[in-house]
Short mmCIF file of C-alpha atoms in Angstrom, two decimals:
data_model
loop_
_atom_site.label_atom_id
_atom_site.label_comp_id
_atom_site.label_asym_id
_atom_site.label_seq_id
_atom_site.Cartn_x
_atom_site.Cartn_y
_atom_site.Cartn_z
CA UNK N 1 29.78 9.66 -52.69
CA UNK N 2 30.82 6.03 -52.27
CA UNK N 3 30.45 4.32 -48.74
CA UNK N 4 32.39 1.79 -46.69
CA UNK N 5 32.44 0.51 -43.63
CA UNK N 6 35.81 0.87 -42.70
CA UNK N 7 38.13 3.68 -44.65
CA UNK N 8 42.18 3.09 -43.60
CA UNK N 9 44.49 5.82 -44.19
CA UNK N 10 48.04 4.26 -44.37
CA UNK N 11 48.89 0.72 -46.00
CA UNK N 12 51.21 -0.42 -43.40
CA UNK N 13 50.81 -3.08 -40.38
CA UNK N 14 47.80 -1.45 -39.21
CA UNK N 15 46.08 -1.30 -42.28
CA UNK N 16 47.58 -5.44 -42.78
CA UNK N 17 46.26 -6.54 -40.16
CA UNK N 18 42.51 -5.56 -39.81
CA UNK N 19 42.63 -6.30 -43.82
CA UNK N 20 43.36 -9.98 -42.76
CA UNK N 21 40.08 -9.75 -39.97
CA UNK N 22 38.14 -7.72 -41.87
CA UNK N 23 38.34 -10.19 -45.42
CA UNK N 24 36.55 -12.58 -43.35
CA UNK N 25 33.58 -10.25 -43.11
CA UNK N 26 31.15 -8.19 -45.83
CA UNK N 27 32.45 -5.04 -44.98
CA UNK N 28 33.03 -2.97 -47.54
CA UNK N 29 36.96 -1.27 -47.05
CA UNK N 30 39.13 1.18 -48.64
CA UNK N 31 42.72 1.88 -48.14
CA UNK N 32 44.18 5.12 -49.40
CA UNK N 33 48.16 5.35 -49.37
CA UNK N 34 49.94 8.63 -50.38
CA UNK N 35 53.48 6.86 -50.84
CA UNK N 36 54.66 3.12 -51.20
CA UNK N 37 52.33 0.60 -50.19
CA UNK N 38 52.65 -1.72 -47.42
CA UNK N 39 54.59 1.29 -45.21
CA UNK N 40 57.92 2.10 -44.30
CA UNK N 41 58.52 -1.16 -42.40
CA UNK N 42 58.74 -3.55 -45.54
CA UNK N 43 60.37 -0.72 -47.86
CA UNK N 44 62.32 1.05 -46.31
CA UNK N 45 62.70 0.15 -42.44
CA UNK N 46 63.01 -3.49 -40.92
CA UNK N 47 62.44 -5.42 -43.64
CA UNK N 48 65.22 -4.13 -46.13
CA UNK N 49 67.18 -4.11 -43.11
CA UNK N 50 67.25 -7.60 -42.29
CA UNK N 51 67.64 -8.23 -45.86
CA UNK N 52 70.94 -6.52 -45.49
CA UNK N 53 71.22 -7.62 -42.60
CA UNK N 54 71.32 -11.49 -43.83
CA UNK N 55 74.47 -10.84 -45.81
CA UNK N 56 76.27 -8.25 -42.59
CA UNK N 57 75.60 -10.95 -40.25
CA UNK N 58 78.10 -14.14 -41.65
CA UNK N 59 80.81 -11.48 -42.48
CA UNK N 60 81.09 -9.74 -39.28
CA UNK N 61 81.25 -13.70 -37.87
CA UNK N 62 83.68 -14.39 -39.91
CA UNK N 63 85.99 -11.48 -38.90
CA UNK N 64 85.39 -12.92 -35.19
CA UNK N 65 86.53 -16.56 -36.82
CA UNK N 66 89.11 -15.41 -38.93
CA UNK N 67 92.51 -17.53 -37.31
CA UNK N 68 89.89 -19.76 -35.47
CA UNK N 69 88.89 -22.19 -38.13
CA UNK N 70 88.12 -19.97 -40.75
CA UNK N 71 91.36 -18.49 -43.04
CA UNK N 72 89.83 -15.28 -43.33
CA UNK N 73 87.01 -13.05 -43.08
CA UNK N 74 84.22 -12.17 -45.77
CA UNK N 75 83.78 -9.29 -47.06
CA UNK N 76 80.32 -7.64 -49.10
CA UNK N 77 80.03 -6.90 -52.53
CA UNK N 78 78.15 -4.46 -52.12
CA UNK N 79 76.91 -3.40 -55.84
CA UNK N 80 76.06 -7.07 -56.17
CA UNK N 81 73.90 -6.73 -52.79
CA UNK N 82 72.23 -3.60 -53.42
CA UNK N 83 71.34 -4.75 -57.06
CA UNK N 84 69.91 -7.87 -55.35
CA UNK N 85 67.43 -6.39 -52.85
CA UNK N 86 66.30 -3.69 -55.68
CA UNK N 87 65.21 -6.83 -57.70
CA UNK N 88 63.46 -8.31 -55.04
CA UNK N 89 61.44 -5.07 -53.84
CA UNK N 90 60.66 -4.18 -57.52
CA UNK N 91 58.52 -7.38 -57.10
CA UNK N 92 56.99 -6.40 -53.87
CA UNK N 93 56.16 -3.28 -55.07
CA UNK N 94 54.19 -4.69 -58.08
CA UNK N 95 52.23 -6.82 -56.10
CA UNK N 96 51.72 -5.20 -52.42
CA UNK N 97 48.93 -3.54 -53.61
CA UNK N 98 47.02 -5.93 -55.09
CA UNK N 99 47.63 -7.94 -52.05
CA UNK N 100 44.87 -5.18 -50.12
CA UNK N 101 42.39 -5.61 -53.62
CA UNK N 102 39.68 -7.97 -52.73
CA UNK N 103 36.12 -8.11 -53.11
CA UNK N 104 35.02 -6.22 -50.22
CA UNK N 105 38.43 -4.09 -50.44
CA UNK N 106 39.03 -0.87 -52.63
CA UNK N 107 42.56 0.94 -52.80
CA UNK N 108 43.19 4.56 -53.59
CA UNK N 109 46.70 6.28 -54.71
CA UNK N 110 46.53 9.76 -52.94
CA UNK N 111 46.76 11.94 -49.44
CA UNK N 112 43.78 11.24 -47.68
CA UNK N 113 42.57 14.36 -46.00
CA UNK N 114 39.40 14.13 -42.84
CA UNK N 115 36.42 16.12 -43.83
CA UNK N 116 34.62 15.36 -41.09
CA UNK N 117 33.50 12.27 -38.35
CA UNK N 118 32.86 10.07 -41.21
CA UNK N 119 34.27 11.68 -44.61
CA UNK N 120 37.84 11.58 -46.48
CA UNK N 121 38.60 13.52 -49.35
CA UNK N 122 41.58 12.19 -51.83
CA UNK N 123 41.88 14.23 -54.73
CA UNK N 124 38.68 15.78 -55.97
CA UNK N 125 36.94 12.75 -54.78
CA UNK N 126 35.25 12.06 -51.64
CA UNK N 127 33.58 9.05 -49.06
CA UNK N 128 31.67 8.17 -46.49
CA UNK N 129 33.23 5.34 -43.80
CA UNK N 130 31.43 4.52 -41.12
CA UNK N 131 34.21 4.57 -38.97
CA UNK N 132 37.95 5.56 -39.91
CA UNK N 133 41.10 4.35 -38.91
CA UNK N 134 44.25 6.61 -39.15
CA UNK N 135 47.84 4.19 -39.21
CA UNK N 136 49.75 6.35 -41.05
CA UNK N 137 53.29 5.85 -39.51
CA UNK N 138 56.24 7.75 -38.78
CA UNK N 139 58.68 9.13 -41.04
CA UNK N 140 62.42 10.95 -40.56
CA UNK N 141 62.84 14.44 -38.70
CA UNK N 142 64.28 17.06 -40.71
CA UNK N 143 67.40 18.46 -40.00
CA UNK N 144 66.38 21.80 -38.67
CA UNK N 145 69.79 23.31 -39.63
CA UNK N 146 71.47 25.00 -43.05
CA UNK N 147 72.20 21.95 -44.93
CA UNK N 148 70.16 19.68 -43.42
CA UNK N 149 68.85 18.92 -46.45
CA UNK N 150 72.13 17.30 -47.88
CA UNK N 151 71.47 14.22 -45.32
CA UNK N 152 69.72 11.58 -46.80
CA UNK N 153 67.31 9.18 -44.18
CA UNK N 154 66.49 5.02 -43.86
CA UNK N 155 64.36 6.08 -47.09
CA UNK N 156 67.29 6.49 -49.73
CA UNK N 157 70.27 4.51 -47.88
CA UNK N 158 69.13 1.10 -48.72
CA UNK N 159 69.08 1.73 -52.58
CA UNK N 160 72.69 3.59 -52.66
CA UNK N 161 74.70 2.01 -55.57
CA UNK N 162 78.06 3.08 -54.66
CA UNK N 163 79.13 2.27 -50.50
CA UNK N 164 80.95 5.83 -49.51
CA UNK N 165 84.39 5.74 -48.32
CA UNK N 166 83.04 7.92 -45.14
CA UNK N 167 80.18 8.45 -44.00
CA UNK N 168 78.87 10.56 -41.19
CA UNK N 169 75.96 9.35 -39.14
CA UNK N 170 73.48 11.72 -37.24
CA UNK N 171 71.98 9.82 -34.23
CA UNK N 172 72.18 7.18 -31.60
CA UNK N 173 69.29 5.19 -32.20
CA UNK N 174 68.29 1.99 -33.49
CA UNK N 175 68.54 3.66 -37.16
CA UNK N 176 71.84 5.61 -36.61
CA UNK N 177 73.10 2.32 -34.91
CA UNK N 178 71.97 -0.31 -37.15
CA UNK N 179 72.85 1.62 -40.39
CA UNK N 180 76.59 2.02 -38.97
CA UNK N 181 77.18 -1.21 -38.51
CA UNK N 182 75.64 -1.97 -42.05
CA UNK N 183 77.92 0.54 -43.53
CA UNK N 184 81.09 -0.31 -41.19
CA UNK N 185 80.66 -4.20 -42.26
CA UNK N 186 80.76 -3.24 -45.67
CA UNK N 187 84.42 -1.70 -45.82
CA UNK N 188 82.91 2.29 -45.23
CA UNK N 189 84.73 4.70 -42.46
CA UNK N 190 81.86 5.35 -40.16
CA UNK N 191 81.82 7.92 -37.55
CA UNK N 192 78.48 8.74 -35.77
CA UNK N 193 78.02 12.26 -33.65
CA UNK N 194 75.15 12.03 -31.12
CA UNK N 195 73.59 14.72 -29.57
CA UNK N 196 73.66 14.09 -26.17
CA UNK N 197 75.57 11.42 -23.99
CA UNK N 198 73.11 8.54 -24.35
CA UNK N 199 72.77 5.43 -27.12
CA UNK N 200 69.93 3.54 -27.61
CA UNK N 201 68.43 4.82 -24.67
CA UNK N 202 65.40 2.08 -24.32
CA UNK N 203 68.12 -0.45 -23.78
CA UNK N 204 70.16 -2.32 -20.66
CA UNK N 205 72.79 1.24 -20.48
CA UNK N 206 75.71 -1.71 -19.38
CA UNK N 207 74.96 -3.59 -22.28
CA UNK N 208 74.80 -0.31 -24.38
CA UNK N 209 78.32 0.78 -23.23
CA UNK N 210 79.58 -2.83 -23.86
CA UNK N 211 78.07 -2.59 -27.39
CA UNK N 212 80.06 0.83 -28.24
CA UNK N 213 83.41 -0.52 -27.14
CA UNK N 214 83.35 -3.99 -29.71
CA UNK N 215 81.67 -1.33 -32.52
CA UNK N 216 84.37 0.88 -31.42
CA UNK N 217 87.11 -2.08 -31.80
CA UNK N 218 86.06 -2.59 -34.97
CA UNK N 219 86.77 0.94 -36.30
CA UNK N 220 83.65 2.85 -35.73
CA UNK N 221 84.53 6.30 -34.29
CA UNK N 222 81.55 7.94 -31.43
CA UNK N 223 81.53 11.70 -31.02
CA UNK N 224 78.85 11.79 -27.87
CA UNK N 225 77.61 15.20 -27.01
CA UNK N 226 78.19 16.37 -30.65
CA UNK N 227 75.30 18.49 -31.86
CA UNK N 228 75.08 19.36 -35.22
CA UNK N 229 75.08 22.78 -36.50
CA UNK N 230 75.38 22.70 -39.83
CA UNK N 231 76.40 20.84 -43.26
CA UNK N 232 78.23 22.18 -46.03
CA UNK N 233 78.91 20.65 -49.77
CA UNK N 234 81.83 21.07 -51.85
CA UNK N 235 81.57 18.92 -55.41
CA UNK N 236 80.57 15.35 -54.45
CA UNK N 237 82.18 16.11 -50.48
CA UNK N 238 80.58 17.41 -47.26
CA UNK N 239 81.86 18.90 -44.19
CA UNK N 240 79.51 18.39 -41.34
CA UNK N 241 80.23 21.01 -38.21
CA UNK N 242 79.26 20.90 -34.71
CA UNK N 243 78.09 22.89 -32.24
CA UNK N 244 81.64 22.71 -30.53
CA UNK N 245 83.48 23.67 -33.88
CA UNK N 246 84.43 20.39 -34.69
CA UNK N 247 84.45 19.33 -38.37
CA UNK N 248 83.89 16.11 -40.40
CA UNK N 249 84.62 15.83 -43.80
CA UNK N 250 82.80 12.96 -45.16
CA UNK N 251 81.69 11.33 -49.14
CA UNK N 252 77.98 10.86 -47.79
CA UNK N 253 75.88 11.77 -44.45
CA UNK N 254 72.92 10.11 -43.08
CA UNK N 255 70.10 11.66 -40.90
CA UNK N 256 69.20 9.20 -37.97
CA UNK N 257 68.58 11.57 -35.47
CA UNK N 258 64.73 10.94 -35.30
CA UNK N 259 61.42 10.25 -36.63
CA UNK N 260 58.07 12.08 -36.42
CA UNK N 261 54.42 11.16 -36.28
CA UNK N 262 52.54 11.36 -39.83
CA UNK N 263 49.68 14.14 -38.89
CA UNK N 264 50.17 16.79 -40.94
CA UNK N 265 47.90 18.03 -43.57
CA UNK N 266 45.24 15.55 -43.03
CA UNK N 267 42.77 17.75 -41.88
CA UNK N 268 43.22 16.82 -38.22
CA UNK N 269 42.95 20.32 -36.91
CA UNK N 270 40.33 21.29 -38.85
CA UNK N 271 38.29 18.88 -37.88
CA UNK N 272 39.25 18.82 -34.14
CA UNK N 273 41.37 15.45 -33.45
CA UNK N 274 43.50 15.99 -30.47
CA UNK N 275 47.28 15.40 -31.49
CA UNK N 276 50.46 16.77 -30.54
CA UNK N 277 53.39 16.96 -33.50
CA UNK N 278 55.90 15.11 -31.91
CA UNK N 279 53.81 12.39 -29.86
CA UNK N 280 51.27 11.63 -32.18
CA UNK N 281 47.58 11.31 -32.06
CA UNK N 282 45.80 11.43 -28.89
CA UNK N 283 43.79 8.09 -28.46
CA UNK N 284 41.12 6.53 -25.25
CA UNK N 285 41.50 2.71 -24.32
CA UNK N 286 40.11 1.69 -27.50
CA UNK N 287 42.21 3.78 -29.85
CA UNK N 288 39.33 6.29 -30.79
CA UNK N 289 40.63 9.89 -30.96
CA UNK N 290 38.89 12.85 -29.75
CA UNK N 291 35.87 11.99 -32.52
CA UNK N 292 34.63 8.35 -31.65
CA UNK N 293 34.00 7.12 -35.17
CA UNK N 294 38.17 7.80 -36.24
CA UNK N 295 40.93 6.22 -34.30
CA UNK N 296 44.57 6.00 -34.52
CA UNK N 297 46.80 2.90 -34.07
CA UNK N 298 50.56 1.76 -34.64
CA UNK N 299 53.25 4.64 -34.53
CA UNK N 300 51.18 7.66 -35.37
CA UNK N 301 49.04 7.03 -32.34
CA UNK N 302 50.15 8.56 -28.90
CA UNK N 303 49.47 5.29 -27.03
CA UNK N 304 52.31 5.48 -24.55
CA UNK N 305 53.81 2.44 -25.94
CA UNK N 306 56.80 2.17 -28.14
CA UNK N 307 56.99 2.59 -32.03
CA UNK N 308 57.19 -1.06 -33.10
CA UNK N 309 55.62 -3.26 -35.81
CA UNK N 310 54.04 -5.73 -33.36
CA UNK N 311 52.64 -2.74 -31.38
CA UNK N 312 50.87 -2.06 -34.16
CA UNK N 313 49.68 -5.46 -35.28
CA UNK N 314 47.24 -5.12 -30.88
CA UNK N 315 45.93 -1.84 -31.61
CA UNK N 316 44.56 -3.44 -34.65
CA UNK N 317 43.25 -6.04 -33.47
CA UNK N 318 41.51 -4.49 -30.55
CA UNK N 319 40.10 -1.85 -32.51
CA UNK N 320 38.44 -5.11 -34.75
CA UNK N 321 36.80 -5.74 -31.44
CA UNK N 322 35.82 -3.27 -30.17
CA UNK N 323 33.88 -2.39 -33.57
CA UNK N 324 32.57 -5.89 -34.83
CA UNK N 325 32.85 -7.90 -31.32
CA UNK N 326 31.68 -5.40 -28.61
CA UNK N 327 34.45 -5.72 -26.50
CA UNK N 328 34.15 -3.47 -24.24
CA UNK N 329 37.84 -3.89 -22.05
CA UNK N 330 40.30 -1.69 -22.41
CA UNK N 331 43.00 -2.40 -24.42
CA UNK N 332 45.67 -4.29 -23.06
CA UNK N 333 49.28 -4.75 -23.86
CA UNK N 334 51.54 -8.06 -23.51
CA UNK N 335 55.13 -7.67 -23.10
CA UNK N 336 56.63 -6.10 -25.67
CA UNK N 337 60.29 -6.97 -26.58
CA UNK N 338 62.76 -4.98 -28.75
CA UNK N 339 66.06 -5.39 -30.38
CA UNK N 340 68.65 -3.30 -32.44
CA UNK N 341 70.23 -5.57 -35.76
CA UNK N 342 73.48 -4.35 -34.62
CA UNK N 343 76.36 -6.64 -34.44
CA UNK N 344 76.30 -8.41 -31.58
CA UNK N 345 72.40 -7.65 -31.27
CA UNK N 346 71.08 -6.08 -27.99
CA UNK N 347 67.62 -6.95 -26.99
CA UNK N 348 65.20 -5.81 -24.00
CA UNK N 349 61.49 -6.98 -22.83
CA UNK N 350 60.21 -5.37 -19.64
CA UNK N 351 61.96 -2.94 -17.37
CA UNK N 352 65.53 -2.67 -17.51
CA UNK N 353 67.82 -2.70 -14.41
CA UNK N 354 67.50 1.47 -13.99
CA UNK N 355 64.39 0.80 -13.39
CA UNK N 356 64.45 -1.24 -10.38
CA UNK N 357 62.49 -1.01 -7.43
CA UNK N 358 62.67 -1.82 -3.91
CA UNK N 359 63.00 -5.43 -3.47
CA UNK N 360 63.79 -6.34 -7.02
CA UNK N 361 67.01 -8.18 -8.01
CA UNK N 362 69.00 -9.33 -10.64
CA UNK N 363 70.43 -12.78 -12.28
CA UNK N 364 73.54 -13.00 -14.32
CA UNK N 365 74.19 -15.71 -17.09
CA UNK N 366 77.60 -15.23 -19.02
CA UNK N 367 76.37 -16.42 -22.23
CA UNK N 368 79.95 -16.49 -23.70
CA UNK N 369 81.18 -19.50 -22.03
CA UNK N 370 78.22 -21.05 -23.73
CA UNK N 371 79.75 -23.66 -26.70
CA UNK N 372 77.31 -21.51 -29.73
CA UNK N 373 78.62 -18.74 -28.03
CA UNK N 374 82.54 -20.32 -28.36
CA UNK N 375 81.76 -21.98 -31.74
CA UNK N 376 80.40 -18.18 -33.13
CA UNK N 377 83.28 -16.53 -31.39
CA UNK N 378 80.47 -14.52 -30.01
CA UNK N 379 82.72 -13.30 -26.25
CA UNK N 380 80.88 -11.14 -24.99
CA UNK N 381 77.40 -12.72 -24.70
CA UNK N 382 75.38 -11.82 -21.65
CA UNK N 383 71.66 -11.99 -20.19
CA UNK N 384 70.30 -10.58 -17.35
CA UNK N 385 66.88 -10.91 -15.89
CA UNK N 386 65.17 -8.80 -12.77
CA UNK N 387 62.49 -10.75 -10.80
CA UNK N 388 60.62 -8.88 -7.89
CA UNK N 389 61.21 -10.08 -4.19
CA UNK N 390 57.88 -12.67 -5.05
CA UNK N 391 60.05 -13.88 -7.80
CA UNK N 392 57.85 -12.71 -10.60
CA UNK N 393 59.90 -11.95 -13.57
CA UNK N 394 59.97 -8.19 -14.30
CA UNK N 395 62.72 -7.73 -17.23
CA UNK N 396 65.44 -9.31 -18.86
CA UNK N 397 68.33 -7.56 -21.15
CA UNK N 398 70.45 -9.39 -23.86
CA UNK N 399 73.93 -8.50 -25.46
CA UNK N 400 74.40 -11.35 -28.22
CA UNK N 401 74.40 -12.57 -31.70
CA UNK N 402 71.47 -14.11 -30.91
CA UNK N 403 69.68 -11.65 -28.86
CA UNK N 404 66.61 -10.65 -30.77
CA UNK N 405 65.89 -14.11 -30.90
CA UNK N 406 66.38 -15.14 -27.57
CA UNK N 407 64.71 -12.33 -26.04
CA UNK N 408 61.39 -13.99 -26.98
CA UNK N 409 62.00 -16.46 -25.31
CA UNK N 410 60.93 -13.87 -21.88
CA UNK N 411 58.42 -12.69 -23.16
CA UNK N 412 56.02 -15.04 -22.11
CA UNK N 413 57.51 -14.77 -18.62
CA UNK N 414 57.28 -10.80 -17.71
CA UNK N 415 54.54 -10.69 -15.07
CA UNK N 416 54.74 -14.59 -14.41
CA UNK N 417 54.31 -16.09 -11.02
CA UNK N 418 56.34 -19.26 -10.29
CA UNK N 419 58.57 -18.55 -13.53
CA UNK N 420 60.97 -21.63 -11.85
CA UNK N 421 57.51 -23.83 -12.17
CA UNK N 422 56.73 -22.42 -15.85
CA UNK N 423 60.48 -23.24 -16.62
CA UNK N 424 60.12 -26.59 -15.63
CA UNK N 425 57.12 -27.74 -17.37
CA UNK N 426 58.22 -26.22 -20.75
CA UNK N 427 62.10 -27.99 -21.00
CA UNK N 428 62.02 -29.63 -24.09
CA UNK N 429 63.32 -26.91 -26.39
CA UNK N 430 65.29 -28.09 -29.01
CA UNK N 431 69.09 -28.33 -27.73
CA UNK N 432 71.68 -26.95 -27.48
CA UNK N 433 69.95 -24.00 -28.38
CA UNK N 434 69.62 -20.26 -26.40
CA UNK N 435 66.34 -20.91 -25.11
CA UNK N 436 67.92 -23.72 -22.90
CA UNK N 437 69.08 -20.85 -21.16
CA UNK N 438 66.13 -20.92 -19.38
CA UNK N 439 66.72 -23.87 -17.34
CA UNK N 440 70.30 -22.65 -16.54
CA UNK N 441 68.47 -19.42 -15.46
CA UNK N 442 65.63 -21.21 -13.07
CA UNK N 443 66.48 -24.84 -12.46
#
């Protein structure tokens, strides 16, 4: 039986970034990856996204300029695109895992199953880590309905050859959303049905509203409180029914309507790891699960914070010292910011205005009067930020082209006494930009 110090199950951000701490050490790792390596973020999730999203983004400006200085608006080619980004990923994929090769760093094809508090079995093959770290991800919720399987996910969409004349989109989350608005950009009649009567629900619920009324205006159709109860195919066409009777007929459908932790058949039962189906793996303040020598991190770990890339990239890192520093604090989370590619972009870092408490209040700043925001014909830009009666910044919400950008520009500020005085010593951004916005904010 081979031994390492450190065996990763998963190839994605988690597994990234202890790789990069870990090279700079003689521990001996191995990474085992059932599927694609480097995770669903860089092949099929964010990173094909705002591929797609590069070529979305001038065309839907352009329709907003069309009449204003430009004659008229783009439009994709979207064979040409699609052929593009399978060109470029067919090069990722030849070298990602080589990437995690090194000389203290193995890498196994397979579904790594826990033997026990320090064993993995892949194949017929097993080994000894001294301690084991489980980042295996998320991946789509089946359709638990007759047809369901007819749907395809994030995983297929961004290699589709031929755009759909319809398409029917199941879900109102950052997926659902930010696939519409791919789809709806590229010429495609997009209609989404949502479950219940909320969209992107970890978002500013104004801005939300305000962000279904301009995707609304530009032809995508919202059935809210539209379960789905089944899907049927005739030839190359599918009718999709609700739970109300309604029905869609549609060329192609698209499951957005969740995603799911990774823990299934990898032992985690038998060997007696605390996890729960839907939440993930149970972790302690230093991401060890119920046996201390295997912890989880990134989106298959129940940490109570959200399921996003950066997320992932602190539970590494802590976990690297806990185990080769002897840290012994808990783990401890900045401010963590989030954004949907949609067009405009909504964006969010700290509470959000239903949150409020008692003594907490809320500045404005109409973005759209802003000469970018003119220039991009970008009308209805907003920001909104809620400081606490000491005036320590709590939250701030975005609804712009520029919002998942700008947003960053809080982060540093959530939690921050004196935010006015912090303002004020940091002005020389580069202008005009958004982060000038600042000053506006707290002069």
């Amino acid at each position: 039986m081979k031994k390492y110090d450190y065996i990763i199950l998963g190839s994605g951000p988690v597994a990234m970034h202890l790789l990069a701490k870990l090279e700079r050490t003689t521990n001996e790792v191995l990474v085992v990856e059932k599927s694609l390596w480097g995770g669903t973020c860089p092949n099929t999730g964010c990173q094909p996204k705002i591929f797609m999203e590069g070529t979305v983004r001038p065309v839907l400006n352009s329709y907003y300029l069309a009449g204003k200085g430009i004659k008229e608006a783009a439009k994709i080619d979207w064979p040409t695109l699609v052929a593009r980004k399978k060109k470029i990923w067919a090069a990722f994929h030849k070298n990602e895992r080589k990437s995690m090769t090194g000389k203290h760093s193995d890498t196994i094809q397979g579904k790594g199953i826990i033997t026990g508090p320090h064993t993995v079995k892949v194949g017929d093959q097993e080994y000894e880590g001294k301690d084991i770290v489980i980042g295996t991800g998320l991946s789509p919720r089946d359709l638990d309905i007759p047809g369901g399987k007819y749907a395809i996910t994030n995983n297929e969409f961004f290699d589709l050859d031929e755009l759909p004349k319809r398409a029917i989109v199941i879900g109102g989350g950052y997926v659902a959303m930010e696939l519409a608005t791919i789809l709806q950009a590229a010429g495609t009649e997009v209609t989404i049905l949502q479950h219940s009567d909320r969209l992107l629900r970890p978002f500013d619920q104004d801005y939300v509203q305000e962000l279904k009324q301009i995707m609304e205006e530009r032809g995508i159709k919202f059935h809210m409180n539209a379960p789905v109860k089944q899907i049927t195919k005739d030839g190359d066409q599918y009718t999709v029914t609700t739970t109300n009777g309604e029905n869609f007929d549609t060329d192609l459908v698209i499951n957005a309507a969740g995603r799911k932790p990774n823990v299934e058949g990898m032992g985690l039962k038998e060997v007696g790891i605390d996890f729960d189906p839907k939440r993930g793996i149970k972790v302690n303040e230093h991401m060890q699960t119920s046996i201390p020598s295997i912890f989880a991190a990134g989106d298959v770990a129940d940490n109570g914070q959200p399921n996003l890339t950066p997320v992932a990239w602190v539970d590494a890192y802590h976990i690297i010292n806990f185990i080769e520093n002897g840290i012994t604090d808990p783990i401890k989370y900045p401010a963590v910011a989030t954004n949907a590619f949609t067009y405009p972009e909504i964006a969010q870092v700290g509470i959000r205005e239903d949150d409020m408490e008692e003594g907490d209040y809320v500045k404005t700043l109409d973005l759209s009067d802003m000469f970018f925001s003119i220039g991009e014909g970008d009308s209805h830009a907003k920001l909104k930020v809620i400081l606490n009666k000491n005036g320590v910044v709590r939250g701030a919400s975005e609804l712009s082209i520029h919002a998942a950008e700008d947003i960053n520009n809080f982060v540093p500020l959530v939690g921050r006494k004196y935010p006015a005085k912090f303002v004020e010593e940091n002005l020389t951004f580069a202008f005009p930009t958004p982060a000038n916005n600042l000053d506006t904010l707290f002069r």
